[in-house]
Structure formats: C-alpha cells, structure tokens
PDB file of N, CA and C in Angstrom:
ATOM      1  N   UNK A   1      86.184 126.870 244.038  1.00 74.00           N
ATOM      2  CA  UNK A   1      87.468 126.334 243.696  1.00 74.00           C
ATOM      3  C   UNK A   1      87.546 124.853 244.009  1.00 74.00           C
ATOM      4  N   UNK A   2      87.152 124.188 244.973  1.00 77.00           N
ATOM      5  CA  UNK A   2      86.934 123.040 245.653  1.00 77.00           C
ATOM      6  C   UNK A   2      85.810 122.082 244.311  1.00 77.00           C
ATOM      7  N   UNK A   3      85.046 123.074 244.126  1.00 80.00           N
ATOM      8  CA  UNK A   3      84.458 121.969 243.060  1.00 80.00           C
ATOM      9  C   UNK A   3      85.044 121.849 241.872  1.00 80.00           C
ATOM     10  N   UNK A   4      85.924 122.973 241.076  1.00 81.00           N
ATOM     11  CA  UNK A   4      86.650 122.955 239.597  1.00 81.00           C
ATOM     12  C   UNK A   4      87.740 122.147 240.476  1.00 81.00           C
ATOM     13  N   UNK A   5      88.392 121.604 241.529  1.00 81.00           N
ATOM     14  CA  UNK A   5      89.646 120.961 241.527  1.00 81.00           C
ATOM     15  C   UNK A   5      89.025 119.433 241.865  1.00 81.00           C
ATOM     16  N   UNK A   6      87.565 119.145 242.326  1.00 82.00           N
ATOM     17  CA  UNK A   6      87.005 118.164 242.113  1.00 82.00           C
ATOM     18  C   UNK A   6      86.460 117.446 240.426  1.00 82.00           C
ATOM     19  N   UNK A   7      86.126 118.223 239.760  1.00 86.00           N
ATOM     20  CA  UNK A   7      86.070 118.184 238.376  1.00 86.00           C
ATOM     21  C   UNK A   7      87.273 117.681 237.307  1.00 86.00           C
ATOM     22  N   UNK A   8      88.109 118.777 237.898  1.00 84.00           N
ATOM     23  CA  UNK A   8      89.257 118.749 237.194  1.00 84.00           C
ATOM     24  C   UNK A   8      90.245 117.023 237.732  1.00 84.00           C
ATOM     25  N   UNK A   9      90.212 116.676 238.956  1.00 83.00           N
ATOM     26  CA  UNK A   9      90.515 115.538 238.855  1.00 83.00           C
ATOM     27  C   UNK A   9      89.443 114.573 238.593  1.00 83.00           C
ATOM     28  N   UNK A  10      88.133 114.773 238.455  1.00 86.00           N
ATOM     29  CA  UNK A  10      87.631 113.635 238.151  1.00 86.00           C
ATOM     30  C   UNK A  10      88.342 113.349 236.028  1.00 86.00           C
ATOM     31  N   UNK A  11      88.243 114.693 235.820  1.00 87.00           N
ATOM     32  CA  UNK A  11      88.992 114.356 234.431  1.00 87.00           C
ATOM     33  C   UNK A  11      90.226 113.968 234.264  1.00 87.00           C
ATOM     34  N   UNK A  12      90.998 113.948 234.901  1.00 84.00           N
ATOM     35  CA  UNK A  12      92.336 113.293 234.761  1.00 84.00           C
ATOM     36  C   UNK A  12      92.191 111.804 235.294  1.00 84.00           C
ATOM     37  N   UNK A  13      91.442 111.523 236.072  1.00 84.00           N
ATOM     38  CA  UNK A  13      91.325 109.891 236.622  1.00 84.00           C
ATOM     39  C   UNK A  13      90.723 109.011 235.031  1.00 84.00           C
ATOM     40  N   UNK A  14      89.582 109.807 234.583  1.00 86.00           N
ATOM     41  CA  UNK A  14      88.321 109.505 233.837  1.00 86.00           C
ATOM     42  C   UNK A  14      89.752 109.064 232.375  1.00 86.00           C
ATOM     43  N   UNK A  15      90.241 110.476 231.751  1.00 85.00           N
ATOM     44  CA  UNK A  15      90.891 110.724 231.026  1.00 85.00           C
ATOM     45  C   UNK A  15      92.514 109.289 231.038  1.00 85.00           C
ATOM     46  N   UNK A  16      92.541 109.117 231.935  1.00 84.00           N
ATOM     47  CA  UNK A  16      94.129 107.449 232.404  1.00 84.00           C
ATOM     48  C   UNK A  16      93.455 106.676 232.422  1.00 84.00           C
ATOM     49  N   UNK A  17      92.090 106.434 232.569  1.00 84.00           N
ATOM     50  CA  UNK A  17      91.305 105.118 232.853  1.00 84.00           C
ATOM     51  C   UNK A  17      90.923 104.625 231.507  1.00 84.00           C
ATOM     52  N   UNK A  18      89.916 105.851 230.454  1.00 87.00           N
ATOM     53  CA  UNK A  18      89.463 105.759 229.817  1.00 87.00           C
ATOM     54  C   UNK A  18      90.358 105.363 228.012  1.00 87.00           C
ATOM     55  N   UNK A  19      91.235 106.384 228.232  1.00 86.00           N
ATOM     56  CA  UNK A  19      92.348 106.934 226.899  1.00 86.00           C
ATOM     57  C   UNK A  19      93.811 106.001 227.247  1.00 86.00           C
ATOM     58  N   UNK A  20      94.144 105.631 228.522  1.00 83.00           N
ATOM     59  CA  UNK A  20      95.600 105.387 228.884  1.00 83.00           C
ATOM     60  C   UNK A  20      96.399 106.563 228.590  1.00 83.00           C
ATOM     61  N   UNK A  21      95.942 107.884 228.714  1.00 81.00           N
ATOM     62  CA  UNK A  21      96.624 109.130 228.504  1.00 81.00           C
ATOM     63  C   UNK A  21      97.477 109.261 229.951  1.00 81.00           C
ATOM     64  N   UNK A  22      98.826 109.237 229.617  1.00 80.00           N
ATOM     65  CA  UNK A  22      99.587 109.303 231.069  1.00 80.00           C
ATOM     66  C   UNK A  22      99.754 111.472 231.469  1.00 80.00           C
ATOM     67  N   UNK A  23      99.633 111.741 232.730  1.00 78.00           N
ATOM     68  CA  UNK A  23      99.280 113.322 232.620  1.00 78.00           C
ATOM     69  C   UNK A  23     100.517 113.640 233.070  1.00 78.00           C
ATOM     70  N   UNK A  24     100.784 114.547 233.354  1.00 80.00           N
ATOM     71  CA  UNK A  24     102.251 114.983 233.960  1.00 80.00           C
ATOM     72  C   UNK A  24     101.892 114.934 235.937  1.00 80.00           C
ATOM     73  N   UNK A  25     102.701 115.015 236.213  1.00 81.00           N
ATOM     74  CA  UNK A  25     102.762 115.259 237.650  1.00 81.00           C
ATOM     75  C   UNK A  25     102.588 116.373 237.914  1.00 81.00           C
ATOM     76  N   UNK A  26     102.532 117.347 237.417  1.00 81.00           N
ATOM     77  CA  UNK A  26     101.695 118.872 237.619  1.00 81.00           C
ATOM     78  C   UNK A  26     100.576 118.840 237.985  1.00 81.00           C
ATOM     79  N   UNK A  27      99.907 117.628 236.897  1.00 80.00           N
ATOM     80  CA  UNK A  27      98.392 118.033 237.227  1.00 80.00           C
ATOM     81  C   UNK A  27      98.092 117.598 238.493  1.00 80.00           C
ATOM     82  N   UNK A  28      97.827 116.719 239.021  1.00 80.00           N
ATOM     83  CA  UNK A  28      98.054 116.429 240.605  1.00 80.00           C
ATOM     84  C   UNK A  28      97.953 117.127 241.378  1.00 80.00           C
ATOM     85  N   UNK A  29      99.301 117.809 241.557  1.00 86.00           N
ATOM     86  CA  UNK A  29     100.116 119.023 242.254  1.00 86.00           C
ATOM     87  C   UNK A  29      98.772 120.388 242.089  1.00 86.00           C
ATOM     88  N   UNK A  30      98.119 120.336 241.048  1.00 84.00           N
ATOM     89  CA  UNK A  30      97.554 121.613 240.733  1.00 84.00           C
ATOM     90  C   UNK A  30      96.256 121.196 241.411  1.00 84.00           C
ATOM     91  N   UNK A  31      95.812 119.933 241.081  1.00 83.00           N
ATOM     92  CA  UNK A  31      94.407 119.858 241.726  1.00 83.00           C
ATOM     93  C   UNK A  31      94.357 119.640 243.161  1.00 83.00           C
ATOM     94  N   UNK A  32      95.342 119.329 243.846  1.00 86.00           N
ATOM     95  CA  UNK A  32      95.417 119.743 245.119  1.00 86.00           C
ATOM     96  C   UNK A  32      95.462 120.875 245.594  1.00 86.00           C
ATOM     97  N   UNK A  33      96.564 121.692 245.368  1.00 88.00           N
ATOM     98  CA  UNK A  33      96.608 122.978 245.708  1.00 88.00           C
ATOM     99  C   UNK A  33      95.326 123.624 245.232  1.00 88.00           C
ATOM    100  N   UNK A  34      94.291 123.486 243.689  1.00 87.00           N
ATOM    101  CA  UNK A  34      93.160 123.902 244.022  1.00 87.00           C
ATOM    102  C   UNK A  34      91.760 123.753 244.869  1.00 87.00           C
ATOM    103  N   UNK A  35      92.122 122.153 245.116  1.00 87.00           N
ATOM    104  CA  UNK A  35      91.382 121.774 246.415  1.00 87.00           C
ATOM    105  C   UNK A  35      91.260 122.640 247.535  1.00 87.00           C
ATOM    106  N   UNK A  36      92.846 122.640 248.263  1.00 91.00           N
ATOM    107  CA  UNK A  36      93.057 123.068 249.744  1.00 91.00           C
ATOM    108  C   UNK A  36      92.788 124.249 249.644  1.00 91.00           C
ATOM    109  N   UNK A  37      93.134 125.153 248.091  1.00 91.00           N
ATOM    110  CA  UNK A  37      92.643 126.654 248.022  1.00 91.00           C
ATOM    111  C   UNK A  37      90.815 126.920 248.355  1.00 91.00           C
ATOM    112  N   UNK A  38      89.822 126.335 247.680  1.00 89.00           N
ATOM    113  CA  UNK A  38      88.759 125.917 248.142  1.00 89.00           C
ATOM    114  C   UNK A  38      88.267 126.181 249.352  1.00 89.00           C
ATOM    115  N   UNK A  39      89.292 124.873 249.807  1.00 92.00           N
ATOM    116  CA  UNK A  39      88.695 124.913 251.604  1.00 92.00           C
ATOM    117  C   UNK A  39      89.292 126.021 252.474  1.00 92.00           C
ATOM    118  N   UNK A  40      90.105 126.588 252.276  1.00 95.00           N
ATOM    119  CA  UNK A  40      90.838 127.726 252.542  1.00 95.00           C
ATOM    120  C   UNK A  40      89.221 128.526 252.747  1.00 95.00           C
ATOM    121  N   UNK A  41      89.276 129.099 251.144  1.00 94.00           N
ATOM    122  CA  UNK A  41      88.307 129.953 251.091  1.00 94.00           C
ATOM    123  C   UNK A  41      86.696 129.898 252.169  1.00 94.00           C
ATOM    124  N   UNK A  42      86.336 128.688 251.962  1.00 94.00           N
ATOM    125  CA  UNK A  42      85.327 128.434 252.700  1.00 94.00           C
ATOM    126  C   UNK A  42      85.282 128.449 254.169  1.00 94.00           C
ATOM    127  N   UNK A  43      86.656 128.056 254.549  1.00 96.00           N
ATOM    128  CA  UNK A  43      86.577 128.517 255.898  1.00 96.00           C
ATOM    129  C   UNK A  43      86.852 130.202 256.431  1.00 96.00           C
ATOM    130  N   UNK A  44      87.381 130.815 255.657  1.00 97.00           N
ATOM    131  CA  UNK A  44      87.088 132.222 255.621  1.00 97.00           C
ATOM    132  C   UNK A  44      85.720 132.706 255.418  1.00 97.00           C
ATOM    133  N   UNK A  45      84.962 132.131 254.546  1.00 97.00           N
ATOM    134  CA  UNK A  45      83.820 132.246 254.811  1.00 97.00           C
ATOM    135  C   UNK A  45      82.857 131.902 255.610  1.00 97.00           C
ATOM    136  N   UNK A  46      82.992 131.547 256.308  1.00 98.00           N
ATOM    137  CA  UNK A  46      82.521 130.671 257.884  1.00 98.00           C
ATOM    138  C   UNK A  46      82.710 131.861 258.040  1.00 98.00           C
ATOM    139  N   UNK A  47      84.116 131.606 258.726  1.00 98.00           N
ATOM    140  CA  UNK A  47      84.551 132.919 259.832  1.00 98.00           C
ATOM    141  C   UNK A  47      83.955 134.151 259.593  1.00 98.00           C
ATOM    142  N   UNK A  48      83.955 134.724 258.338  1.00 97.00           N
ATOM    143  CA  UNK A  48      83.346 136.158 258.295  1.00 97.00           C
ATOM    144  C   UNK A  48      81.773 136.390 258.510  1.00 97.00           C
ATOM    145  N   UNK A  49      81.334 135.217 258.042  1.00 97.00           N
ATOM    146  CA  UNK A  49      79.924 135.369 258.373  1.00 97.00           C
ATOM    147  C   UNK A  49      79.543 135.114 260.191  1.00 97.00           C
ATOM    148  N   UNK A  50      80.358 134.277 260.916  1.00 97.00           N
ATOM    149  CA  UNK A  50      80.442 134.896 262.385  1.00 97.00           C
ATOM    150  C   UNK A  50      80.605 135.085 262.709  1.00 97.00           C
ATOM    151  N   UNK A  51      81.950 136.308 262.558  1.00 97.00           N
ATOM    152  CA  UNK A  51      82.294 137.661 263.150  1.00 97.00           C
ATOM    153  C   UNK A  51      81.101 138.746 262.446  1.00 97.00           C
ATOM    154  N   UNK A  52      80.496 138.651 261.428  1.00 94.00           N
ATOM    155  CA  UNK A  52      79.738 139.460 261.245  1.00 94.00           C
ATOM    156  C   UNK A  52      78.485 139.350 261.918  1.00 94.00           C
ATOM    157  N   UNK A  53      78.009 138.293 262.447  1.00 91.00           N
ATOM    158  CA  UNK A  53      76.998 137.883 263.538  1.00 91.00           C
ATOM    159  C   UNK A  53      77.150 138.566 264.967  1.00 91.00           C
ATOM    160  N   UNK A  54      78.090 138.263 265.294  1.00 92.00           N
ATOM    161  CA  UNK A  54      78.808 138.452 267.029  1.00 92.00           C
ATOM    162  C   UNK A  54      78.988 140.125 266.581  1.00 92.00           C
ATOM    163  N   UNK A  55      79.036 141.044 265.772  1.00 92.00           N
ATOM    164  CA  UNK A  55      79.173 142.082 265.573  1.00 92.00           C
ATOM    165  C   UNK A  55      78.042 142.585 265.773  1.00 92.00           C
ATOM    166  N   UNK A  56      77.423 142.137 264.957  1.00 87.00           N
ATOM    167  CA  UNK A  56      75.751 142.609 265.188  1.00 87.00           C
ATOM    168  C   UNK A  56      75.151 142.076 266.012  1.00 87.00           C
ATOM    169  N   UNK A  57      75.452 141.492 266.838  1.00 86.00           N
ATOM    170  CA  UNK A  57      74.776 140.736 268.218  1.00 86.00           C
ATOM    171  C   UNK A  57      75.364 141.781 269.213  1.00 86.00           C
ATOM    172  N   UNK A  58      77.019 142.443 269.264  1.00 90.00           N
ATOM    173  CA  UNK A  58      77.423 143.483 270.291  1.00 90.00           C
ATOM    174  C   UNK A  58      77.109 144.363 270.083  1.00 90.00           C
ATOM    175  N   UNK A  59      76.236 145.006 269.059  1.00 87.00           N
ATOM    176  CA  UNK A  59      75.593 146.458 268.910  1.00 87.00           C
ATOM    177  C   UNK A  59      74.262 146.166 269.876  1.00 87.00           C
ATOM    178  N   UNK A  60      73.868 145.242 270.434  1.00 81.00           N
ATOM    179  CA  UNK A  60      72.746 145.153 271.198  1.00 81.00           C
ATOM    180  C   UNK A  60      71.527 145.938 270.659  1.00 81.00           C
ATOM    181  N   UNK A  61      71.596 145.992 269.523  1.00 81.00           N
ATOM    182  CA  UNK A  61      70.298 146.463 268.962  1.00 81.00           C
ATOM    183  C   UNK A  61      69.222 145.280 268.754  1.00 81.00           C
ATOM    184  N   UNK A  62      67.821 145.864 268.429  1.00 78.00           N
ATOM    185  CA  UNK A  62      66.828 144.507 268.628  1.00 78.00           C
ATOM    186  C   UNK A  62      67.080 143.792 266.936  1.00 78.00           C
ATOM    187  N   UNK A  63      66.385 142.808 266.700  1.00 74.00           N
ATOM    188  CA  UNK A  63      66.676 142.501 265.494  1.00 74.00           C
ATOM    189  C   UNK A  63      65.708 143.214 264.333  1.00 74.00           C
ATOM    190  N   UNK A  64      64.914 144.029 264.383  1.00 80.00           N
ATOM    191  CA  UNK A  64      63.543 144.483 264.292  1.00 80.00           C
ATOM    192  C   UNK A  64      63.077 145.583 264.680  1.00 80.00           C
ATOM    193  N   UNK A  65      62.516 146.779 263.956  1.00 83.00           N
ATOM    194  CA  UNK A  65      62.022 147.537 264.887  1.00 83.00           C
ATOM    195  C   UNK A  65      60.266 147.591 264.503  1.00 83.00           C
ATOM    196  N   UNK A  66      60.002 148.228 265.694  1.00 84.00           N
ATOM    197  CA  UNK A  66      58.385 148.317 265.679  1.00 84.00           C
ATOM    198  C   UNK A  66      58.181 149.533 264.875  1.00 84.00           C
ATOM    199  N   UNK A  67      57.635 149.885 264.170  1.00 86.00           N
ATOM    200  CA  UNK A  67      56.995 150.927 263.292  1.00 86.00           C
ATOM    201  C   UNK A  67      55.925 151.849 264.219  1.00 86.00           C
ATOM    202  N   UNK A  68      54.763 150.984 264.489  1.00 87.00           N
ATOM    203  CA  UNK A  68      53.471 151.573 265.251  1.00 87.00           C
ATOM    204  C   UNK A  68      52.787 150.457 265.860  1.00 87.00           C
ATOM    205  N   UNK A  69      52.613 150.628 266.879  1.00 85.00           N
ATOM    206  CA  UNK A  69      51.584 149.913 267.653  1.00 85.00           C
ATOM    207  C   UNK A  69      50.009 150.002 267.615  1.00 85.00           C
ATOM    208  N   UNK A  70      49.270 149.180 267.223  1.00 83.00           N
ATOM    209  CA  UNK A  70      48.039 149.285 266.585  1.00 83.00           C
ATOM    210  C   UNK A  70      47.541 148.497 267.330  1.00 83.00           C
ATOM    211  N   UNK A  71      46.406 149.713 268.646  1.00 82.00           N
ATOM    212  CA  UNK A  71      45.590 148.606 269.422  1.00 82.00           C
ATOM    213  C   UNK A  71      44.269 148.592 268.869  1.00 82.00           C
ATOM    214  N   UNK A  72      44.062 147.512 269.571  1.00 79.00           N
ATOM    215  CA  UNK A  72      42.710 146.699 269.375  1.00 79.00           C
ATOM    216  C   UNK A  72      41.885 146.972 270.816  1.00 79.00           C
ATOM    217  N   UNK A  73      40.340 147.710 270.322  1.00 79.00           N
ATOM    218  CA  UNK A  73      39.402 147.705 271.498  1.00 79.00           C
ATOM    219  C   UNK A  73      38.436 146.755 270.900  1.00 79.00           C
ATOM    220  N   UNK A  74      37.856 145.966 272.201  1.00 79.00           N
ATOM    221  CA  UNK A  74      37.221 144.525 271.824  1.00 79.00           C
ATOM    222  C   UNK A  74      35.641 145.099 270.810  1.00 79.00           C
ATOM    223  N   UNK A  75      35.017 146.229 271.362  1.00 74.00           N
ATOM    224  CA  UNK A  75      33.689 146.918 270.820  1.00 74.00           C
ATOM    225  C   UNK A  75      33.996 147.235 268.973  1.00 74.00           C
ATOM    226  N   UNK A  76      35.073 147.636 268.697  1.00 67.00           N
ATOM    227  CA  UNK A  76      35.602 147.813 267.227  1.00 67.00           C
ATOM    228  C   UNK A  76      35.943 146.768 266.110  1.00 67.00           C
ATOM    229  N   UNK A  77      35.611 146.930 265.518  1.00 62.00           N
ATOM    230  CA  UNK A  77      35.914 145.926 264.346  1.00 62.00           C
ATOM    231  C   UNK A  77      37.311 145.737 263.630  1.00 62.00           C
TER     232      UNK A  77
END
C-alpha cells in the first residue's frame, strides 16, 4: 500500500508539473491515508513475525532435530 500511495503521488506531482492539470484535494487526502495505511500494515507485520518468534522460542524446543547419530571408528572407511 505504501508503494501504490508512493506511485500514486508521484503521478499527481508528475501529472501539475508536467500538464498544469490542477487535482482535487481528495487526491492528497487519499494518498496519505494510503501511505499511513502501508505503514500501519508493516508494522503489524513486524510485530507478528516477533510474537511468532518469542512463541517459538517459549516452546523451548531445539531448533532442529537429530534423526540418527552416525559414528565414525577411525579403522573404517
């Protein structure tokens, strides 16, 4: 969302600079609110990905398990 409300105002700057097309004051209003929606999101996504860490870090399980242990005697190949 953060990048279509980066886009989307680079076209309205591009679009008054380029055309002298005057936009409404909506658009503005919209590419902000899709900005901050963006960063919203992304910081929810932070967060869930480290509560989902610290979750699986309090199950104290290993990260890995061993399958079989396969020794080695020095006389064997």
């Amino acid at each position: 969302m953060a990048f279509s409300a980066f886009a989307y105002g680079s076209f309205i700057v591009l679009r008054t600079l380029l055309f002298g097309i005057d936009v409404p004051g909506y658009a503005s209003l919209l590419t902000v609110m899709l900005f901050m929606s963006g960063l919203q999101l992304i910081g929810l996504g932070v967060i869930g990905e480290y509560l989902g860490r610290v979750y699986l870090e309090s199950k104290r399980r290993p990260p890995f398990a061993i399958r079989a242990v396969q020794r080695h005697t020095p006389g064997t190949p």
